[in-house]
Structures are given as structure tokens and as C-alpha cells.
Amino acid sequence: MFVHAHPDDESLWTGGTIARASRRGGEVSLVTCTWDRGTTRHGELLDAADELGLAREPIMLGYADSFVPESAPGATSFVLAPFDEQVTALVAHIRELRPHILVTYDAFGMYGHPDHIHANRLTCAAADAAAIGAYHPELGDPWQPSSLYFITIPEATVTALRPHLKEDSHLPLTGTPNERIDLALDIGDCLGHKIRAILAHKTEISRSASMKDFGALPRDPQQLFLRWESYLRRDLVPGGADLA
């Protein structure tokens, strides 16, 4: 189960991992915390999910993007909504789908985005709560995920990108020391699916300064950024579960 803050994050940060797992017959589910059904970006998310081979429609928690209130008209901002309410909602999906692995951002949200940081905290809390039988037993039998995987960016990638970025670039300028990376996946065999999934998010591509900065990168650093997906791993049971 991949838990992402916004539409497009699933493709940009984990598109190759999702596509590969789907191609290999894995049961892959996606939770998107912000934006609501019926919005333009929800439609784009469905197109991207189809390109990545997801058999199950993305689960929308329906909160508002912290910086885009119209993402879910009338809904509370993702970072301001009651945390227990959010944990309960995610636990319900974990107990229903019973994933062995939960994937979300690292504790810094990779580059400090508040919605990414909040998704990390929510996923960690729900992973623990889902396994406790006394926690909302009406949500179903308890389920213990085996491992958490946190999306991160290696320092080596940041170093390779930095010379090609403007001083005011919105792309991330911090990274995780390479020796701390637990899993670095070369998703070259799924790169086409990943790129087409990213391109399905037309609204974000036309709006986002980060996307514009990324599109302006020379081919080699851009390919480096796209081709490798890196994770920190935390096992919740002895032995855990392998993402790849």
C-alpha cells in the first residue's frame, strides 16, 4: 500500500516501483490523502494509475491540499484535520486490504513539504494502530503490516542535480547519506510507464514550479532522478517483507 499526499506524487516518486509490482502480479493499492473525487486532478490520477497498472482505483481520503483549498471544496486541510480521525480512516483501509508493506515519505517529507511530513506521521501511526485489536474493533480484525518503506533522495543524486538548478529552484536540495539508503531500485525496465504516468498529471505540470525546474534539467541528471527510486526500511515484525 502506497500512501501519498497528492496526485502526481505516486508517479514522480514511486511510479517505477508501483509499475514493476503491478506487472509482477502483486496486489498494489494507492491511498491519496488530498484532492477529492470529481476534480480535474482526480481524473488525471486515474489516468496515471491506469498507466502504472493499478488494478484497484486509488483510495481518496478527501482532505484539502494545504496550499490549494479548492482541491477539496469544504474539506479541512490535510495537516489541520483531527489526527485520530485520519488514523481511523487509514486503519480501516489497512485492515480491509491487509498489505504486508506500507510505503510513504521519509520523516522530512523528502524536502520539508508539510503534507508529505504529515503523511509519514499518519502512516506510521496507522501501521501501529491497525495491529491493536482493541483499537476500533468495528473496523475489522487487526492486521500487522510487516515493513514500512520511506521514500527518500540519496545525497549523490542531489549532488548531481545541484549544478543544473537555479538558486531559487523548488526542487529538493537535501538528501539522505548514501550509506543510510536501504533499498535503491533501478526501475529502468518500467521507466516508460513512469514517465507516461507523470505526464498524465497535466494540471500539475503546467502549474508547478518544481515540475518546470525538473523539465528544464539536462537529460542525464533528469534520467538519474527518474530511473532510481530509493527507500529507507523499517521492519515491524522479525524479517519484515521485501519491497523488491
PDB file of C-alpha atoms in Angstrom, residues 14-229:
ATOM      1  CA  THR A  14       7.284   5.647  -6.763  1.00  0.00           C
ATOM      2  CA  GLY A  15       5.961   5.163 -10.291  1.00  0.00           C
ATOM      3  CA  GLY A  16       8.561   2.576 -11.244  1.00  0.00           C
ATOM      4  CA  THR A  17       8.100   0.600  -8.028  1.00  0.00           C
ATOM      5  CA  ILE A  18       4.329   0.550  -8.499  1.00  0.00           C
ATOM      6  CA  ALA A  19       4.535  -0.400 -12.170  1.00  0.00           C
ATOM      7  CA  ARG A  20       7.007  -3.213 -11.522  1.00  0.00           C
ATOM      8  CA  ALA A  21       4.988  -4.659  -8.634  1.00  0.00           C
ATOM      9  CA  SER A  22       1.811  -4.490 -10.717  1.00  0.00           C
ATOM     10  CA  ARG A  23       3.476  -6.196 -13.695  1.00  0.00           C
ATOM     11  CA  ARG A  24       4.641  -9.000 -11.418  1.00  0.00           C
ATOM     12  CA  GLY A  25       1.111  -9.650 -10.201  1.00  0.00           C
ATOM     13  CA  GLY A  26       1.420  -8.016  -6.805  1.00  0.00           C
ATOM     14  CA  GLU A  27      -1.631  -6.638  -5.038  1.00  0.00           C
ATOM     15  CA  VAL A  28      -0.902  -2.920  -5.087  1.00  0.00           C
ATOM     16  CA  SER A  29      -3.118  -0.252  -3.572  1.00  0.00           C
ATOM     17  CA  LEU A  30      -2.744   3.529  -3.514  1.00  0.00           C
ATOM     18  CA  VAL A  31      -4.061   5.961  -0.913  1.00  0.00           C
ATOM     19  CA  THR A  32      -4.077   9.645  -1.902  1.00  0.00           C
ATOM     20  CA  CYS A  33      -4.644  11.904   1.090  1.00  0.00           C
ATOM     21  CA  THR A  34      -5.668  15.162  -0.626  1.00  0.00           C
ATOM     22  CA  TRP A  35      -7.901  16.246  -3.508  1.00  0.00           C
ATOM     23  CA  ASP A  36     -11.414  14.987  -3.929  1.00  0.00           C
ATOM     24  CA  ARG A  37     -13.232  12.806  -6.401  1.00  0.00           C
ATOM     25  CA  GLY A  38     -14.553  14.651  -9.403  1.00  0.00           C
ATOM     26  CA  THR A  39     -11.783  17.242  -9.506  1.00  0.00           C
ATOM     27  CA  THR A  40      -9.575  17.544 -12.567  1.00  0.00           C
ATOM     28  CA  ARG A  41      -6.576  16.172 -10.740  1.00  0.00           C
ATOM     29  CA  HIS A  42      -8.545  13.152  -9.557  1.00  0.00           C
ATOM     30  CA  GLY A  43      -9.261  12.349 -13.191  1.00  0.00           C
ATOM     31  CA  GLU A  44      -5.581  12.723 -14.008  1.00  0.00           C
ATOM     32  CA  LEU A  45      -4.729  10.442 -11.093  1.00  0.00           C
ATOM     33  CA  LEU A  46      -6.989   7.746 -12.534  1.00  0.00           C
ATOM     34  CA  ASP A  47      -5.167   8.018 -15.870  1.00  0.00           C
ATOM     35  CA  ALA A  48      -1.785   7.773 -14.150  1.00  0.00           C
ATOM     36  CA  ALA A  49      -2.891   4.794 -12.048  1.00  0.00           C
ATOM     37  CA  ASP A  50      -4.031   3.026 -15.208  1.00  0.00           C
ATOM     38  CA  GLU A  51      -0.640   3.635 -16.820  1.00  0.00           C
ATOM     39  CA  LEU A  52       1.094   2.179 -13.755  1.00  0.00           C
ATOM     40  CA  GLY A  53      -1.058  -0.950 -13.930  1.00  0.00           C
ATOM     41  CA  LEU A  54      -3.034  -0.473 -10.727  1.00  0.00           C
ATOM     42  CA  ALA A  55      -5.970  -2.860 -10.734  1.00  0.00           C
ATOM     43  CA  ARG A  56      -7.703  -1.076  -7.861  1.00  0.00           C
ATOM     44  CA  GLU A  57      -8.920   2.522  -8.088  1.00  0.00           C
ATOM     45  CA  PRO A  58      -6.959   4.900  -5.846  1.00  0.00           C
ATOM     46  CA  ILE A  59      -8.451   5.463  -2.397  1.00  0.00           C
ATOM     47  CA  MET A  60      -9.125   9.162  -1.802  1.00  0.00           C
ATOM     48  CA  LEU A  61      -9.127  10.369   1.815  1.00  0.00           C
ATOM     49  CA  GLY A  62     -10.596  13.650   0.545  1.00  0.00           C
ATOM     50  CA  TYR A  63      -8.680  16.256   2.553  1.00  0.00           C
ATOM     51  CA  ALA A  64      -7.637  19.593   1.094  1.00  0.00           C
ATOM     52  CA  ASP A  65      -4.098  20.195  -0.112  1.00  0.00           C
ATOM     53  CA  SER A  66      -2.517  22.582   2.408  1.00  0.00           C
ATOM     54  CA  PHE A  67      -1.751  25.094  -0.345  1.00  0.00           C
ATOM     55  CA  VAL A  68      -4.781  24.523  -2.613  1.00  0.00           C
ATOM     56  CA  PRO A  69      -8.107  24.832  -0.727  1.00  0.00           C
ATOM     57  CA  GLU A  70     -10.121  24.212  -3.905  1.00  0.00           C
ATOM     58  CA  SER A  71      -8.603  20.724  -4.085  1.00  0.00           C
ATOM     59  CA  ALA A  72     -11.437  19.509  -1.839  1.00  0.00           C
ATOM     60  CA  PRO A  73     -14.114  22.218  -1.547  1.00  0.00           C
ATOM     61  CA  GLY A  74     -15.459  22.441   2.000  1.00  0.00           C
ATOM     62  CA  ALA A  75     -12.993  19.895   3.361  1.00  0.00           C
ATOM     63  CA  THR A  76     -10.433  20.501   6.091  1.00  0.00           C
ATOM     64  CA  SER A  77      -6.775  20.958   5.207  1.00  0.00           C
ATOM     65  CA  PHE A  78      -4.880  17.680   5.470  1.00  0.00           C
ATOM     66  CA  VAL A  79      -2.496  18.999   8.137  1.00  0.00           C
ATOM     67  CA  LEU A  80      -5.268  20.579  10.218  1.00  0.00           C
ATOM     68  CA  ALA A  81      -7.855  17.782  10.280  1.00  0.00           C
ATOM     69  CA  PRO A  82      -8.233  15.750  13.518  1.00  0.00           C
ATOM     70  CA  PHE A  83      -5.379  13.257  13.569  1.00  0.00           C
ATOM     71  CA  ASP A  84      -7.380  10.480  15.245  1.00  0.00           C
ATOM     72  CA  GLU A  85      -9.987  10.780  12.501  1.00  0.00           C
ATOM     73  CA  GLN A  86      -7.296  10.328   9.872  1.00  0.00           C
ATOM     74  CA  VAL A  87      -5.681   7.370  11.635  1.00  0.00           C
ATOM     75  CA  THR A  88      -9.060   5.670  11.929  1.00  0.00           C
ATOM     76  CA  ALA A  89      -9.728   6.146   8.209  1.00  0.00           C
ATOM     77  CA  LEU A  90      -6.361   4.696   7.179  1.00  0.00           C
ATOM     78  CA  VAL A  91      -6.601   1.817   9.648  1.00  0.00           C
ATOM     79  CA  ALA A  92      -9.920   0.832   8.068  1.00  0.00           C
ATOM     80  CA  HIS A  93      -8.228   0.517   4.671  1.00  0.00           C
ATOM     81  CA  ILE A  94      -5.229  -1.335   6.097  1.00  0.00           C
ATOM     82  CA  ARG A  95      -7.444  -3.877   7.823  1.00  0.00           C
ATOM     83  CA  GLU A  96      -9.559  -4.346   4.716  1.00  0.00           C
ATOM     84  CA  LEU A  97      -6.680  -4.728   2.236  1.00  0.00           C
ATOM     85  CA  ARG A  98      -4.130  -6.307   4.628  1.00  0.00           C
ATOM     86  CA  PRO A  99      -0.912  -5.051   2.995  1.00  0.00           C
ATOM     87  CA  HIS A 100       2.411  -6.527   4.048  1.00  0.00           C
ATOM     88  CA  ILE A 101       4.223  -3.301   3.133  1.00  0.00           C
ATOM     89  CA  LEU A 102       3.340   0.367   3.605  1.00  0.00           C
ATOM     90  CA  VAL A 103       5.232   2.939   1.527  1.00  0.00           C
ATOM     91  CA  THR A 104       5.270   6.662   2.258  1.00  0.00           C
ATOM     92  CA  TYR A 105       7.711   9.590   2.523  1.00  0.00           C
ATOM     93  CA  ASP A 106      10.596   9.825   4.966  1.00  0.00           C
ATOM     94  CA  ALA A 107      10.159  11.830   8.174  1.00  0.00           C
ATOM     95  CA  PHE A 108      11.229  15.087   6.482  1.00  0.00           C
ATOM     96  CA  GLY A 109       8.797  14.544   3.639  1.00  0.00           C
ATOM     97  CA  MET A 110      11.930  14.370   1.454  1.00  0.00           C
ATOM     98  CA  TYR A 111      12.130  18.150   1.208  1.00  0.00           C
ATOM     99  CA  GLY A 112      10.035  19.526   4.036  1.00  0.00           C
ATOM    100  CA  HIS A 113       6.594  19.665   2.419  1.00  0.00           C
ATOM    101  CA  PRO A 114       4.113  19.756   5.346  1.00  0.00           C
ATOM    102  CA  ASP A 115       1.643  17.419   3.635  1.00  0.00           C
ATOM    103  CA  HIS A 116       4.419  14.873   2.993  1.00  0.00           C
ATOM    104  CA  ILE A 117       5.590  15.070   6.607  1.00  0.00           C
ATOM    105  CA  HIS A 118       2.007  14.606   7.799  1.00  0.00           C
ATOM    106  CA  ALA A 119       1.532  11.575   5.536  1.00  0.00           C
ATOM    107  CA  ASN A 120       4.614   9.994   7.118  1.00  0.00           C
ATOM    108  CA  ARG A 121       3.246  10.530  10.629  1.00  0.00           C
ATOM    109  CA  LEU A 122      -0.198   9.270   9.660  1.00  0.00           C
ATOM    110  CA  THR A 123       1.158   6.119   8.022  1.00  0.00           C
ATOM    111  CA  CYS A 124       3.411   5.272  10.958  1.00  0.00           C
ATOM    112  CA  ALA A 125       0.590   5.755  13.458  1.00  0.00           C
ATOM    113  CA  ALA A 126      -1.888   3.733  11.400  1.00  0.00           C
ATOM    114  CA  ALA A 127       0.612   0.890  10.933  1.00  0.00           C
ATOM    115  CA  ASP A 128       0.813   0.514  14.706  1.00  0.00           C
ATOM    116  CA  ALA A 129      -2.868   1.063  15.422  1.00  0.00           C
ATOM    117  CA  ALA A 130      -4.073  -1.404  12.787  1.00  0.00           C
ATOM    118  CA  ALA A 131      -2.423  -4.252  14.700  1.00  0.00           C
ATOM    119  CA  ILE A 132      -4.127  -3.460  18.029  1.00  0.00           C
ATOM    120  CA  GLY A 133      -7.345  -5.424  18.411  1.00  0.00           C
ATOM    121  CA  ALA A 134      -8.810  -3.012  20.948  1.00  0.00           C
ATOM    122  CA  TYR A 135      -8.375  -0.067  18.556  1.00  0.00           C
ATOM    123  CA  HIS A 136     -11.751   0.439  16.851  1.00  0.00           C
ATOM    124  CA  PRO A 137     -12.648  -3.274  16.627  1.00  0.00           C
ATOM    125  CA  GLU A 138     -15.613  -2.333  14.430  1.00  0.00           C
ATOM    126  CA  LEU A 139     -13.096  -1.635  11.633  1.00  0.00           C
ATOM    127  CA  GLY A 140     -12.279  -5.326  11.287  1.00  0.00           C
ATOM    128  CA  ASP A 141      -9.755  -7.853  12.500  1.00  0.00           C
ATOM    129  CA  PRO A 142      -6.371  -6.436  13.464  1.00  0.00           C
ATOM    130  CA  TRP A 143      -3.626  -6.533  10.856  1.00  0.00           C
ATOM    131  CA  GLN A 144       0.104  -6.079  11.319  1.00  0.00           C
ATOM    132  CA  PRO A 145       1.996  -4.774   8.271  1.00  0.00           C
ATOM    133  CA  SER A 146       5.450  -6.325   8.092  1.00  0.00           C
ATOM    134  CA  SER A 147       7.515  -3.340   6.944  1.00  0.00           C
ATOM    135  CA  LEU A 148       7.456   0.376   6.330  1.00  0.00           C
ATOM    136  CA  TYR A 149       9.417   1.831   3.409  1.00  0.00           C
ATOM    137  CA  PHE A 150      10.158   5.545   3.379  1.00  0.00           C
ATOM    138  CA  ILE A 151      10.815   7.335   0.095  1.00  0.00           C
ATOM    139  CA  THR A 152      13.985   9.377   0.193  1.00  0.00           C
ATOM    140  CA  ILE A 153      16.573  11.010  -2.067  1.00  0.00           C
ATOM    141  CA  PRO A 154      20.234   9.963  -1.959  1.00  0.00           C
ATOM    142  CA  GLU A 155      22.779  12.704  -1.374  1.00  0.00           C
ATOM    143  CA  ALA A 156      24.604  11.578  -4.514  1.00  0.00           C
ATOM    144  CA  THR A 157      21.538  12.373  -6.606  1.00  0.00           C
ATOM    145  CA  VAL A 158      21.179  15.794  -5.001  1.00  0.00           C
ATOM    146  CA  THR A 159      24.866  16.470  -5.681  1.00  0.00           C
ATOM    147  CA  ALA A 160      24.419  15.522  -9.341  1.00  0.00           C
ATOM    148  CA  LEU A 161      21.352  17.751  -9.721  1.00  0.00           C
ATOM    149  CA  ARG A 162      22.585  20.843  -7.861  1.00  0.00           C
ATOM    150  CA  PRO A 163      24.830  22.314 -10.611  1.00  0.00           C
ATOM    151  CA  HIS A 164      21.882  22.325 -13.010  1.00  0.00           C
ATOM    152  CA  LEU A 165      19.420  24.083 -10.695  1.00  0.00           C
ATOM    153  CA  LYS A 166      18.781  27.783 -10.318  1.00  0.00           C
ATOM    154  CA  GLU A 167      19.379  29.312  -6.888  1.00  0.00           C
ATOM    155  CA  ASP A 168      15.647  29.738  -6.330  1.00  0.00           C
ATOM    156  CA  SER A 169      14.776  26.248  -7.562  1.00  0.00           C
ATOM    157  CA  HIS A 170      11.875  24.480  -5.869  1.00  0.00           C
ATOM    158  CA  LEU A 171      13.417  21.046  -6.360  1.00  0.00           C
ATOM    159  CA  PRO A 172      14.733  19.376  -3.179  1.00  0.00           C
ATOM    160  CA  LEU A 173      18.234  20.376  -2.115  1.00  0.00           C
ATOM    161  CA  THR A 174      18.727  17.908   0.742  1.00  0.00           C
ATOM    162  CA  GLY A 175      19.314  14.182   0.675  1.00  0.00           C
ATOM    163  CA  THR A 176      19.964  11.085   2.752  1.00  0.00           C
ATOM    164  CA  PRO A 177      23.589   9.903   3.081  1.00  0.00           C
ATOM    165  CA  ASN A 178      24.072   7.099   0.582  1.00  0.00           C
ATOM    166  CA  GLU A 179      25.242   4.656   3.257  1.00  0.00           C
ATOM    167  CA  ARG A 180      21.882   5.005   5.008  1.00  0.00           C
ATOM    168  CA  ILE A 181      19.835   4.010   1.947  1.00  0.00           C
ATOM    169  CA  ASP A 182      18.367   0.543   2.496  1.00  0.00           C
ATOM    170  CA  LEU A 183      16.987  -0.016  -0.999  1.00  0.00           C
ATOM    171  CA  ALA A 184      17.832   1.676  -4.298  1.00  0.00           C
ATOM    172  CA  LEU A 185      15.769   0.373  -7.198  1.00  0.00           C
ATOM    173  CA  ASP A 186      16.809   0.764 -10.811  1.00  0.00           C
ATOM    174  CA  ILE A 187      13.383   0.923 -12.452  1.00  0.00           C
ATOM    175  CA  GLY A 188      14.705   1.320 -15.998  1.00  0.00           C
ATOM    176  CA  ASP A 189      12.518  -1.521 -17.240  1.00  0.00           C
ATOM    177  CA  CYS A 190       9.431   0.453 -16.148  1.00  0.00           C
ATOM    178  CA  LEU A 191      10.692   3.940 -16.958  1.00  0.00           C
ATOM    179  CA  GLY A 192       8.317   4.420 -19.886  1.00  0.00           C
ATOM    180  CA  HIS A 193       5.298   3.661 -17.715  1.00  0.00           C
ATOM    181  CA  LYS A 194       6.594   6.051 -15.054  1.00  0.00           C
ATOM    182  CA  ILE A 195       7.149   8.920 -17.478  1.00  0.00           C
ATOM    183  CA  ARG A 196       3.731   8.478 -19.097  1.00  0.00           C
ATOM    184  CA  ALA A 197       2.132   8.401 -15.641  1.00  0.00           C
ATOM    185  CA  ILE A 198       3.891  11.649 -14.696  1.00  0.00           C
ATOM    186  CA  LEU A 199       2.743  13.253 -17.952  1.00  0.00           C
ATOM    187  CA  ALA A 200      -0.856  12.269 -17.155  1.00  0.00           C
ATOM    188  CA  HIS A 201      -0.772  14.938 -14.419  1.00  0.00           C
ATOM    189  CA  LYS A 202      -1.165  17.780 -16.906  1.00  0.00           C
ATOM    190  CA  THR A 203      -2.514  20.281 -14.374  1.00  0.00           C
ATOM    191  CA  GLU A 204       0.472  19.946 -12.061  1.00  0.00           C
ATOM    192  CA  ILE A 205       2.961  20.031 -14.925  1.00  0.00           C
ATOM    193  CA  SER A 206       1.533  23.337 -16.139  1.00  0.00           C
ATOM    194  CA  ARG A 207       1.241  24.835 -12.625  1.00  0.00           C
ATOM    195  CA  SER A 208       4.135  23.587 -10.520  1.00  0.00           C
ATOM    196  CA  ALA A 209       7.441  25.444 -10.297  1.00  0.00           C
ATOM    197  CA  SER A 210       9.084  22.172  -9.209  1.00  0.00           C
ATOM    198  CA  MET A 211       7.809  20.385 -12.311  1.00  0.00           C
ATOM    199  CA  LYS A 212       9.086  23.228 -14.502  1.00  0.00           C
ATOM    200  CA  ASP A 213      12.506  23.061 -12.831  1.00  0.00           C
ATOM    201  CA  PHE A 214      12.578  19.313 -13.361  1.00  0.00           C
ATOM    202  CA  GLY A 215      11.575  19.627 -17.016  1.00  0.00           C
ATOM    203  CA  ALA A 216      14.442  22.065 -17.569  1.00  0.00           C
ATOM    204  CA  LEU A 217      17.120  19.639 -16.342  1.00  0.00           C
ATOM    205  CA  PRO A 218      19.568  18.234 -18.911  1.00  0.00           C
ATOM    206  CA  ARG A 219      18.861  14.676 -19.984  1.00  0.00           C
ATOM    207  CA  ASP A 220      21.476  12.834 -17.888  1.00  0.00           C
ATOM    208  CA  PRO A 221      20.602  14.272 -14.431  1.00  0.00           C
ATOM    209  CA  GLN A 222      16.919  14.040 -15.311  1.00  0.00           C
ATOM    210  CA  GLN A 223      17.316  10.350 -16.159  1.00  0.00           C
ATOM    211  CA  LEU A 224      19.248   9.786 -12.926  1.00  0.00           C
ATOM    212  CA  PHE A 225      16.431  11.383 -10.959  1.00  0.00           C
ATOM    213  CA  LEU A 226      13.761   9.339 -12.742  1.00  0.00           C
ATOM    214  CA  ARG A 227      15.464   5.967 -13.018  1.00  0.00           C
ATOM    215  CA  TRP A 228      16.295   5.353  -9.355  1.00  0.00           C
ATOM    216  CA  GLU A 229      13.771   5.099  -6.513  1.00  0.00           C
TER     217      GLU A 229
END
